[in-house]
PDB file of C-alpha atoms in Angstrom:
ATOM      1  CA  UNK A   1      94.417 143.276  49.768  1.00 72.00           C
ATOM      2  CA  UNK A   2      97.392 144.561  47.548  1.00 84.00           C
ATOM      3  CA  UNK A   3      95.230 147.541  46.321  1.00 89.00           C
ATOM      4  CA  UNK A   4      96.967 150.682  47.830  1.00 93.00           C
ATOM      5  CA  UNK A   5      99.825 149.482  48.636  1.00 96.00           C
ATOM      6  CA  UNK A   6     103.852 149.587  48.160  1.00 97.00           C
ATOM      7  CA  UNK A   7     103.339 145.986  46.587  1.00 97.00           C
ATOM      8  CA  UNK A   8     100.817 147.775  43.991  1.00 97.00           C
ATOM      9  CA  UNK A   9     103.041 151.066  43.763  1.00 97.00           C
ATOM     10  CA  UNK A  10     106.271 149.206  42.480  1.00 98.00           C
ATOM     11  CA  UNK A  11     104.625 146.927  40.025  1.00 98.00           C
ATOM     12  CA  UNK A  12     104.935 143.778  42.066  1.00 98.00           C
ATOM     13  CA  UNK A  13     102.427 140.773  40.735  1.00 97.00           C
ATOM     14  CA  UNK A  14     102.631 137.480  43.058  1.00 97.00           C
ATOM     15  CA  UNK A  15     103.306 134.543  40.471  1.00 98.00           C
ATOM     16  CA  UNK A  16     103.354 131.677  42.933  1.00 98.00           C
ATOM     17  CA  UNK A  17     102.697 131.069  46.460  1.00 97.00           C
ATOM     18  CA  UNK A  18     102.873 127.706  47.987  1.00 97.00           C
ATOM     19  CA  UNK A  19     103.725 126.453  51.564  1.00 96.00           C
ATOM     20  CA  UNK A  20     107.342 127.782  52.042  1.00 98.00           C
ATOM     21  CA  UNK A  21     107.971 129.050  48.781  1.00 98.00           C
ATOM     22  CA  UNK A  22     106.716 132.600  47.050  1.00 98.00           C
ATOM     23  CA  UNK A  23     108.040 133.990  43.679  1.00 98.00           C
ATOM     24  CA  UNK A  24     106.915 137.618  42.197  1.00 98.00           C
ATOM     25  CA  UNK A  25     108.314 139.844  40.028  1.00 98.00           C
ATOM     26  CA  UNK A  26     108.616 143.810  39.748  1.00 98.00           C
ATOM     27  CA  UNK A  27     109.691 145.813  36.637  1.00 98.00           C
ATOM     28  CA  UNK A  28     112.753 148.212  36.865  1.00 98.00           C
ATOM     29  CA  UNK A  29     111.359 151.072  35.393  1.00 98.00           C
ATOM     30  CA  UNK A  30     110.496 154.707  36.611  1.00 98.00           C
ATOM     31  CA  UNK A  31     108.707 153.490  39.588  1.00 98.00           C
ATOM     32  CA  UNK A  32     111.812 151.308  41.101  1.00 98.00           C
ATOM     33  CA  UNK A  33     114.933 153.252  39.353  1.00 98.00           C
ATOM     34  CA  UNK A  34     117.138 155.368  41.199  1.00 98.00           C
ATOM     35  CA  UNK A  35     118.592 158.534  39.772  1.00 97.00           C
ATOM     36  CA  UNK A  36     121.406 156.749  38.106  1.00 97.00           C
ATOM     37  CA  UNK A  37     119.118 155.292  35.891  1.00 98.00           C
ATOM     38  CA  UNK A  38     119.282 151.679  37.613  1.00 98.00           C
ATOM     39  CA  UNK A  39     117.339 149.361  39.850  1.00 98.00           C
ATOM     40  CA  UNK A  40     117.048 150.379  43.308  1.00 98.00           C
ATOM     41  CA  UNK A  41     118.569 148.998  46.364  1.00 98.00           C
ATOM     42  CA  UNK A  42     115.620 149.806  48.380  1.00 98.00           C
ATOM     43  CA  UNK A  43     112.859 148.461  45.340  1.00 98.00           C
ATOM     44  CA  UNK A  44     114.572 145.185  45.968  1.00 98.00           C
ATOM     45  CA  UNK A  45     114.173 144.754  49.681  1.00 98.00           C
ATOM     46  CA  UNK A  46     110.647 146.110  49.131  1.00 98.00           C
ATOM     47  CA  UNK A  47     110.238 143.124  47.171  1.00 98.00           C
ATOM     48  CA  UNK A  48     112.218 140.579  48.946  1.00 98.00           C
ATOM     49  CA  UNK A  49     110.672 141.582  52.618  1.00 98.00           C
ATOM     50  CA  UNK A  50     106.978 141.331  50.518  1.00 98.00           C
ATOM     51  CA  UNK A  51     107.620 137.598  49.099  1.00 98.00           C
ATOM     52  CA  UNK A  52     109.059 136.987  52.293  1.00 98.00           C
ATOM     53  CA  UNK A  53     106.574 138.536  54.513  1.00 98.00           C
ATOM     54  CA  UNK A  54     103.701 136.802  52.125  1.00 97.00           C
ATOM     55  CA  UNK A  55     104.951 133.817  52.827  1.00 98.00           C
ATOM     56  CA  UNK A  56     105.330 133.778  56.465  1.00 98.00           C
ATOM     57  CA  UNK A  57     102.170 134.422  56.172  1.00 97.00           C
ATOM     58  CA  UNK A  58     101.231 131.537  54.684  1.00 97.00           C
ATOM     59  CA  UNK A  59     102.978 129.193  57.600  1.00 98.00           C
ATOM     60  CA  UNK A  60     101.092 130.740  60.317  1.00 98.00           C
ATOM     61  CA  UNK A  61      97.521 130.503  62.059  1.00 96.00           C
ATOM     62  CA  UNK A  62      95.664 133.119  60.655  1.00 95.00           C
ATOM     63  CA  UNK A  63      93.004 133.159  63.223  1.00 95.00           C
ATOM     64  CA  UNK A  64      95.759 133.615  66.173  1.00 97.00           C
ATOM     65  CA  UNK A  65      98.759 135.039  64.685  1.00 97.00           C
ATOM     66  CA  UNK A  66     100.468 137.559  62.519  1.00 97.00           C
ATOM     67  CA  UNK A  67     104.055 138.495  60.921  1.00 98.00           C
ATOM     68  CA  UNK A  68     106.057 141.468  60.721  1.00 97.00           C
ATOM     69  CA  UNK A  69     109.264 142.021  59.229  1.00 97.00           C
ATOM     70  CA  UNK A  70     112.287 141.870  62.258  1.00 97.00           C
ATOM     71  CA  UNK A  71     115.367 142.158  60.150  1.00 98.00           C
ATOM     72  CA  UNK A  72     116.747 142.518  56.817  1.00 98.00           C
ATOM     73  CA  UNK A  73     119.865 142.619  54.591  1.00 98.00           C
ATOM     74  CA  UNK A  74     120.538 142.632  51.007  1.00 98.00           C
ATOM     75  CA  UNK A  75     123.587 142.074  49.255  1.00 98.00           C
ATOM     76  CA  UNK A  76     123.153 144.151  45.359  1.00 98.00           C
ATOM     77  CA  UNK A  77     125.223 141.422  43.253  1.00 98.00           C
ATOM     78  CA  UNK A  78     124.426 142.928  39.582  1.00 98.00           C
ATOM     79  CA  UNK A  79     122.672 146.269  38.802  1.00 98.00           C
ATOM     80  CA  UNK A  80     119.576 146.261  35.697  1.00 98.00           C
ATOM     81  CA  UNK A  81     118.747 149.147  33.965  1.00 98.00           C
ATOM     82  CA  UNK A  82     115.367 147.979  32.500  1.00 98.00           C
ATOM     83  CA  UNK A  83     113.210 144.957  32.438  1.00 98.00           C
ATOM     84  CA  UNK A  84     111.634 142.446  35.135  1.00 98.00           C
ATOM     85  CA  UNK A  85     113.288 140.875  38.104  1.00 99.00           C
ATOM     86  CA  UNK A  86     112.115 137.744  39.692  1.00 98.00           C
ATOM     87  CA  UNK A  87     112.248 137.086  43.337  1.00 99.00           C
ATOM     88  CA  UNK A  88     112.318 133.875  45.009  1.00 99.00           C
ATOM     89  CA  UNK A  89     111.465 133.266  48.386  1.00 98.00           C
ATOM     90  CA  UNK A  90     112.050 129.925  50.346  1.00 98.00           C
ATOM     91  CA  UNK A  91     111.763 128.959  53.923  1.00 98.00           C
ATOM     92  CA  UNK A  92     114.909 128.348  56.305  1.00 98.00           C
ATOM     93  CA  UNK A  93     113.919 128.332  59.451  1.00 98.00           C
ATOM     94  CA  UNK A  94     109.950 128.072  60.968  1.00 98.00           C
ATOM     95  CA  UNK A  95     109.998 128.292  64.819  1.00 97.00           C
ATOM     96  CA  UNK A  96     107.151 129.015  66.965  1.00 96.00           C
ATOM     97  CA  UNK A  97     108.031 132.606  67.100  1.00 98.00           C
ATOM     98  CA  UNK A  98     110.321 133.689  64.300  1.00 98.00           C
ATOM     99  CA  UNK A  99     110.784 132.753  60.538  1.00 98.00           C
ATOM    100  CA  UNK A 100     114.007 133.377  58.390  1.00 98.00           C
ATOM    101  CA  UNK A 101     113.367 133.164  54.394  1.00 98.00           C
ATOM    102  CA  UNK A 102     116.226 133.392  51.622  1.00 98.00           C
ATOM    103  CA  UNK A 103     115.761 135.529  48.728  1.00 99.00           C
ATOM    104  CA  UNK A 104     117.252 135.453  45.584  1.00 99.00           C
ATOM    105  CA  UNK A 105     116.394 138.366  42.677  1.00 99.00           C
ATOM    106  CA  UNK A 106     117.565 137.442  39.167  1.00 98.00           C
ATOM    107  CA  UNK A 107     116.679 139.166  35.705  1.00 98.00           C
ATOM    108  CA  UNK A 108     115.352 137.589  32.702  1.00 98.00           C
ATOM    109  CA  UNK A 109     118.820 135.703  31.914  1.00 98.00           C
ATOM    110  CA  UNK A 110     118.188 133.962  35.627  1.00 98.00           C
ATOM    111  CA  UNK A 111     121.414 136.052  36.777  1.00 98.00           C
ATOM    112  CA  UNK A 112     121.600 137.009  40.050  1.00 98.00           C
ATOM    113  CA  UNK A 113     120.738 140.415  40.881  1.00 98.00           C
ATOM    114  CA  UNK A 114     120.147 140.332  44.762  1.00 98.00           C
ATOM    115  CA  UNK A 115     120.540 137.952  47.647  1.00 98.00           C
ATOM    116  CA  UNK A 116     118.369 138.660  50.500  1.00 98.00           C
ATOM    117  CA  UNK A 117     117.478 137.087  53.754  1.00 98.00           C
ATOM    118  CA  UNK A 118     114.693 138.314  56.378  1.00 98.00           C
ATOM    119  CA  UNK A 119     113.764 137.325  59.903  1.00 98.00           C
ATOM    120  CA  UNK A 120     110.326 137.409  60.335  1.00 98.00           C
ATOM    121  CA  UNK A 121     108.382 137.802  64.043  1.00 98.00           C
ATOM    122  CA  UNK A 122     105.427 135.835  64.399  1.00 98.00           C
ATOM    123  CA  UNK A 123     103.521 138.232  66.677  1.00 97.00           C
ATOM    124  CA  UNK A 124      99.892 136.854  68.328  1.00 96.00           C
ATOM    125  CA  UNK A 125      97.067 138.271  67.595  1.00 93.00           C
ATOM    126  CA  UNK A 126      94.537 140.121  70.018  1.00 85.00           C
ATOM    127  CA  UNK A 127      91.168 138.479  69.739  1.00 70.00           C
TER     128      UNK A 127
END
């Protein structure tokens, strides 16, 4: 399903996915570095909007219903040259028609790299 994909593209690998909580990783290396020789701003709300959008996923009826991503921000806390990040995702809020999930992206040391938080629509499906 990831096959193709930004997810695949970046590097990201899904470590754990449970009912309200996802955590993946993604290397900083060419793939997610801007110019400057540092971790993108936009590589890390690829990968907080992906944990986030996996596991909004996971909360809803996948027979009737599907997500999509309504809203972002990121704050960039600490920049990383090289390396993994890890990115945590855990539920806030799961109404009937939206979702908002905090994310937080640390490096190896566990210090904070990004904070994150997405609204998510949950959108019915046509049958």
């Amino acid at each position: 399903m990831i096959e193709n994909t930004l997810i695949a593209a970046l590097g990201m690998e899904i470590t754990y996915l449970e009912e309200g909580k996802v955590v993946a990783t993604m290397p900083v290396d060419e793939r997610t570095r801007q110019p400057f020789g540092i971790l993108h701003g936009g590589a890390s709300v690829a990968l907080a909007e992906t944990v986030a959008s996996l596991g909004a996923y996971e909360l809803v009826d996948k027979e009737t219903e599907a997500v999509a991503g309504l809203e972002i921000n990121a704050n960039h806390i600490r920049s990383k040259a090289e390396g993994i990040v890890t990115a945590v995702g855990t539920v806030l809020h799961r109404g009937r028609t939206t979702q908002v999930w905090d994310i937080k992206i640390t490096d190896e040391q566990d210090r904070l790299i990004c904070v994150s938080r997405c609204t998510m629509a949950v959108i019915k499906r046509n049958k």
